[in-house]
XYZ file of C-alpha atoms in Angstrom:
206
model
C 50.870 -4.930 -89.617
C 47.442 -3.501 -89.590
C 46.387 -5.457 -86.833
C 46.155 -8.730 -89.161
C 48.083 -10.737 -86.361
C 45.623 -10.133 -83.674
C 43.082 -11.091 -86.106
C 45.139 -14.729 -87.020
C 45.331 -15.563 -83.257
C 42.003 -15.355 -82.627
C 41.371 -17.546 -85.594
C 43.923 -19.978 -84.259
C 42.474 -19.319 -80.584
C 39.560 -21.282 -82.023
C 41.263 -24.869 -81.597
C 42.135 -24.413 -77.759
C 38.341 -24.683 -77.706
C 37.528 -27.751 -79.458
C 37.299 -30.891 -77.727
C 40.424 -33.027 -78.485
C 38.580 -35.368 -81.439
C 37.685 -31.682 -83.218
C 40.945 -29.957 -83.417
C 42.362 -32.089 -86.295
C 38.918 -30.622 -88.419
C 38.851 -27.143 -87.108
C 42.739 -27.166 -88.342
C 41.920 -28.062 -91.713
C 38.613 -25.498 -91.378
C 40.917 -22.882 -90.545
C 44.068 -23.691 -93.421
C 41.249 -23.689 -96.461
C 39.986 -20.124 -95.090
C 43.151 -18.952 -94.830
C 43.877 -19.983 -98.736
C 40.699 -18.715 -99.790
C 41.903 -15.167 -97.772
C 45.186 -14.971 -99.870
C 43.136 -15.679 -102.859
C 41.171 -12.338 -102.758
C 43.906 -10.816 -101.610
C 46.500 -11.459 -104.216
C 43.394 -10.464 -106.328
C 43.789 -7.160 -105.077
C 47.136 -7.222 -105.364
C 47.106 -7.812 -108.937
C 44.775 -3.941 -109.221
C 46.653 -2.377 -107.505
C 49.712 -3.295 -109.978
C 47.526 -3.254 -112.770
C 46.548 0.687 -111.397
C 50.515 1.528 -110.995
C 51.539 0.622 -113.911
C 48.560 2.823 -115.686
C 49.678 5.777 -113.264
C 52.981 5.090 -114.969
C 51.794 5.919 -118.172
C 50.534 9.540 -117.454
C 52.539 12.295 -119.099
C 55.621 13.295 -117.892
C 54.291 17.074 -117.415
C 51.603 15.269 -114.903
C 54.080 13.229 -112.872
C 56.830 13.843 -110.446
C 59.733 11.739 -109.325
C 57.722 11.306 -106.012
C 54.220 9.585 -108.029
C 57.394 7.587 -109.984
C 58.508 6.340 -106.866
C 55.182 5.633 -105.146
C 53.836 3.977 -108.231
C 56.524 1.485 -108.794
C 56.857 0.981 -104.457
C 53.540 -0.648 -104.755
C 54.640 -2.761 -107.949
C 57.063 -4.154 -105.790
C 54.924 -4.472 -102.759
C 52.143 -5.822 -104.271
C 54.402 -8.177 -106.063
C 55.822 -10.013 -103.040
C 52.163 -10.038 -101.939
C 51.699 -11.982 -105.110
C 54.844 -14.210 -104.320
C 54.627 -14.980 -100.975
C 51.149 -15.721 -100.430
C 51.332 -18.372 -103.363
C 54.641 -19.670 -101.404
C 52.359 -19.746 -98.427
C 49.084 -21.126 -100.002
C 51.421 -23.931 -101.740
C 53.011 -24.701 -98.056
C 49.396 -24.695 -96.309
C 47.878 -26.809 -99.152
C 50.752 -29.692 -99.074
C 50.109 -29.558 -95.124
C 46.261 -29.725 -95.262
C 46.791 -33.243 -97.738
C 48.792 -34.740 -94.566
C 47.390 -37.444 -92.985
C 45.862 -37.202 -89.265
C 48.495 -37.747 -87.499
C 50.383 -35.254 -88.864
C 47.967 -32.364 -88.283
C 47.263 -33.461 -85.061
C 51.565 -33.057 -84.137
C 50.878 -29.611 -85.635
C 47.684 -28.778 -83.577
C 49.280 -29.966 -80.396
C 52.465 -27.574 -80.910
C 50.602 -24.346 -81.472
C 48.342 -25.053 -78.519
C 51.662 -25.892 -76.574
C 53.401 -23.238 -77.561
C 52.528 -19.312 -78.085
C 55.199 -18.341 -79.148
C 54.569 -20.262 -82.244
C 51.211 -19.252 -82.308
C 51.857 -15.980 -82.878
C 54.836 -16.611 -85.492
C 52.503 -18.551 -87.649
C 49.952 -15.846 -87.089
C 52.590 -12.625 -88.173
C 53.668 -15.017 -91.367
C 50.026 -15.251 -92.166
C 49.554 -11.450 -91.851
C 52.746 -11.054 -94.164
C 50.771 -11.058 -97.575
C 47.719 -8.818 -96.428
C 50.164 -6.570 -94.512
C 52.012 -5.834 -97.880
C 48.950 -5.153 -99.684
C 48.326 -2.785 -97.747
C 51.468 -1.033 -97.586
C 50.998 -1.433 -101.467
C 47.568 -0.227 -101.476
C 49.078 2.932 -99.559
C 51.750 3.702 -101.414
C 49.796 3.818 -104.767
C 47.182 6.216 -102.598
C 49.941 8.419 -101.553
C 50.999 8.904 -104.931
C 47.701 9.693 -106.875
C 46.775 11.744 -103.836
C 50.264 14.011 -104.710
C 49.494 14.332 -108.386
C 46.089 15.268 -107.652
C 47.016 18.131 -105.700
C 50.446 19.541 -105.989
C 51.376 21.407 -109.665
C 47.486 21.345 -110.335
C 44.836 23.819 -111.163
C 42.212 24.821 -108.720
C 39.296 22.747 -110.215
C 41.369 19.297 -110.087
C 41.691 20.036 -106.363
C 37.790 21.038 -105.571
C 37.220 17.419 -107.551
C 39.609 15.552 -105.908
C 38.571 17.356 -101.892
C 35.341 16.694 -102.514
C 35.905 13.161 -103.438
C 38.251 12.208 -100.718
C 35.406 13.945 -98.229
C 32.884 11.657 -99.947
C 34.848 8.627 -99.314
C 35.511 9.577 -95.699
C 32.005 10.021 -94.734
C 31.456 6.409 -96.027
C 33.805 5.118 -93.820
C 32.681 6.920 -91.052
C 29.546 6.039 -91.457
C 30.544 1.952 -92.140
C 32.515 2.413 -88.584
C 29.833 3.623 -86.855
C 27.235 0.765 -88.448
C 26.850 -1.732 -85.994
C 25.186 -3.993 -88.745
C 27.573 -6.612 -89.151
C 27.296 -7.104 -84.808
C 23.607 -7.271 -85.419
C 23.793 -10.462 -87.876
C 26.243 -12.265 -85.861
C 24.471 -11.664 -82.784
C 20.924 -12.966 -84.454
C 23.217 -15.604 -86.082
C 24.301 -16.755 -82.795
C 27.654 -16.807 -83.866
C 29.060 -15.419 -80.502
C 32.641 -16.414 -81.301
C 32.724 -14.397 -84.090
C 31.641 -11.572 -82.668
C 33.809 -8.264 -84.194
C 33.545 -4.657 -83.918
C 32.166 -3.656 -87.249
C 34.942 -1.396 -88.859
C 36.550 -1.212 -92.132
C 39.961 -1.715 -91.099
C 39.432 -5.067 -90.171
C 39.653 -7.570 -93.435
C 36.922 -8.872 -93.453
C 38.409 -12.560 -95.419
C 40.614 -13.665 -92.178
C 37.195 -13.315 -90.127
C 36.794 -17.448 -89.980
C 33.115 -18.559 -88.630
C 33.152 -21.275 -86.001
């Protein structure tokens, strides 16, 4: 699940180090970033359909049954990305409007238990996870009509692009920028390896 998980629990992590009289806030803290994660995500979500359905629409002489089935695999996933983070976002918002007591109960069981920790962290991952997967699936596709049944100049274009884009990701892995703020920030808790396979919207600041 592209290490979102990991990323949850160490947002969640967060309340076992909170005095007692804190926890109830950081909880809420936590939910609203959360909500505001699946928001830019089913954002995304909503391209990449927008993108499939356009690859859709490309002659029949230019497609394949393959670039068919990619393109409408990330309708789909992208779609229950859609679905079940607004499922989620509508649960988490009805739980954040509970009264003190009731968040409290809640804080006290995940600290209790990790085992529930960790399922509420995979069920948060669930939505970015399938974005993903989405995001992937379109990729694969457009990545197979660029180069199979294609002329030689489509696939110098498209190398050269895909080379482009991988020496900007190497060279965002390799930037140790984002350590560099955080550290001058004094934001210790926070403190990530700067690489862009981490998503960036479930990083929550203390």
């Amino acid at each position: 699940m592209f290490n979102l998980p990991e990323m949850y629990l160490k947002d969640l992590g967060r309340l076992s180090h909170k005095q007692p009289n804190e926890r109830s806030r950081v909880w809420a803290e936590v939910l609203e970033e959360v909500i505001r994660g699946w928001a830019d995500t089913s954002g995304r979500a909503a391209f990449v359909i927008a993108a499939s359905l356009a690859s859709l629409a490309v002659p029949p002489s230019l497609q394949s049954s393959f670039v068919t089935g990619s393109s409408l695999t990330a309708i789909v996933l992208s779609a229950g990305c859609l679905g079940i983070g607004t499922l989620l976002t509508r649960i988490l918002s009805n739980l954040n409007q509970e009264d003190e007591e009731v968040q409290r109960n809640v804080v006290e069981w995940l600290l209790e238990s990790p085992s529930a920790r960790r399922k509420i962290a995979t069920q948060f991952s669930i939505p970015g996870a399938l974005l993903w997967w989405g995001s992937a699936s379109l990729g694969s596709g457009t990545l197979y009509m660029c180069f199979i049944n294609t002329n030689t100049a489509t696939r110098v274009i498209a190398s050269v692009a895909l080379l482009t884009i991988g020496l900007a990701l190497y060279s965002i892995a390799r930037s140790n920028f984002l350590d560099v703020v955080l550290e001058k920030s004094g934001n210790q808790d926070a403190m990530v390896q700067s690489t862009f396979f981490q998503e960036p919207c479930t990083m929550l600041a203390p």
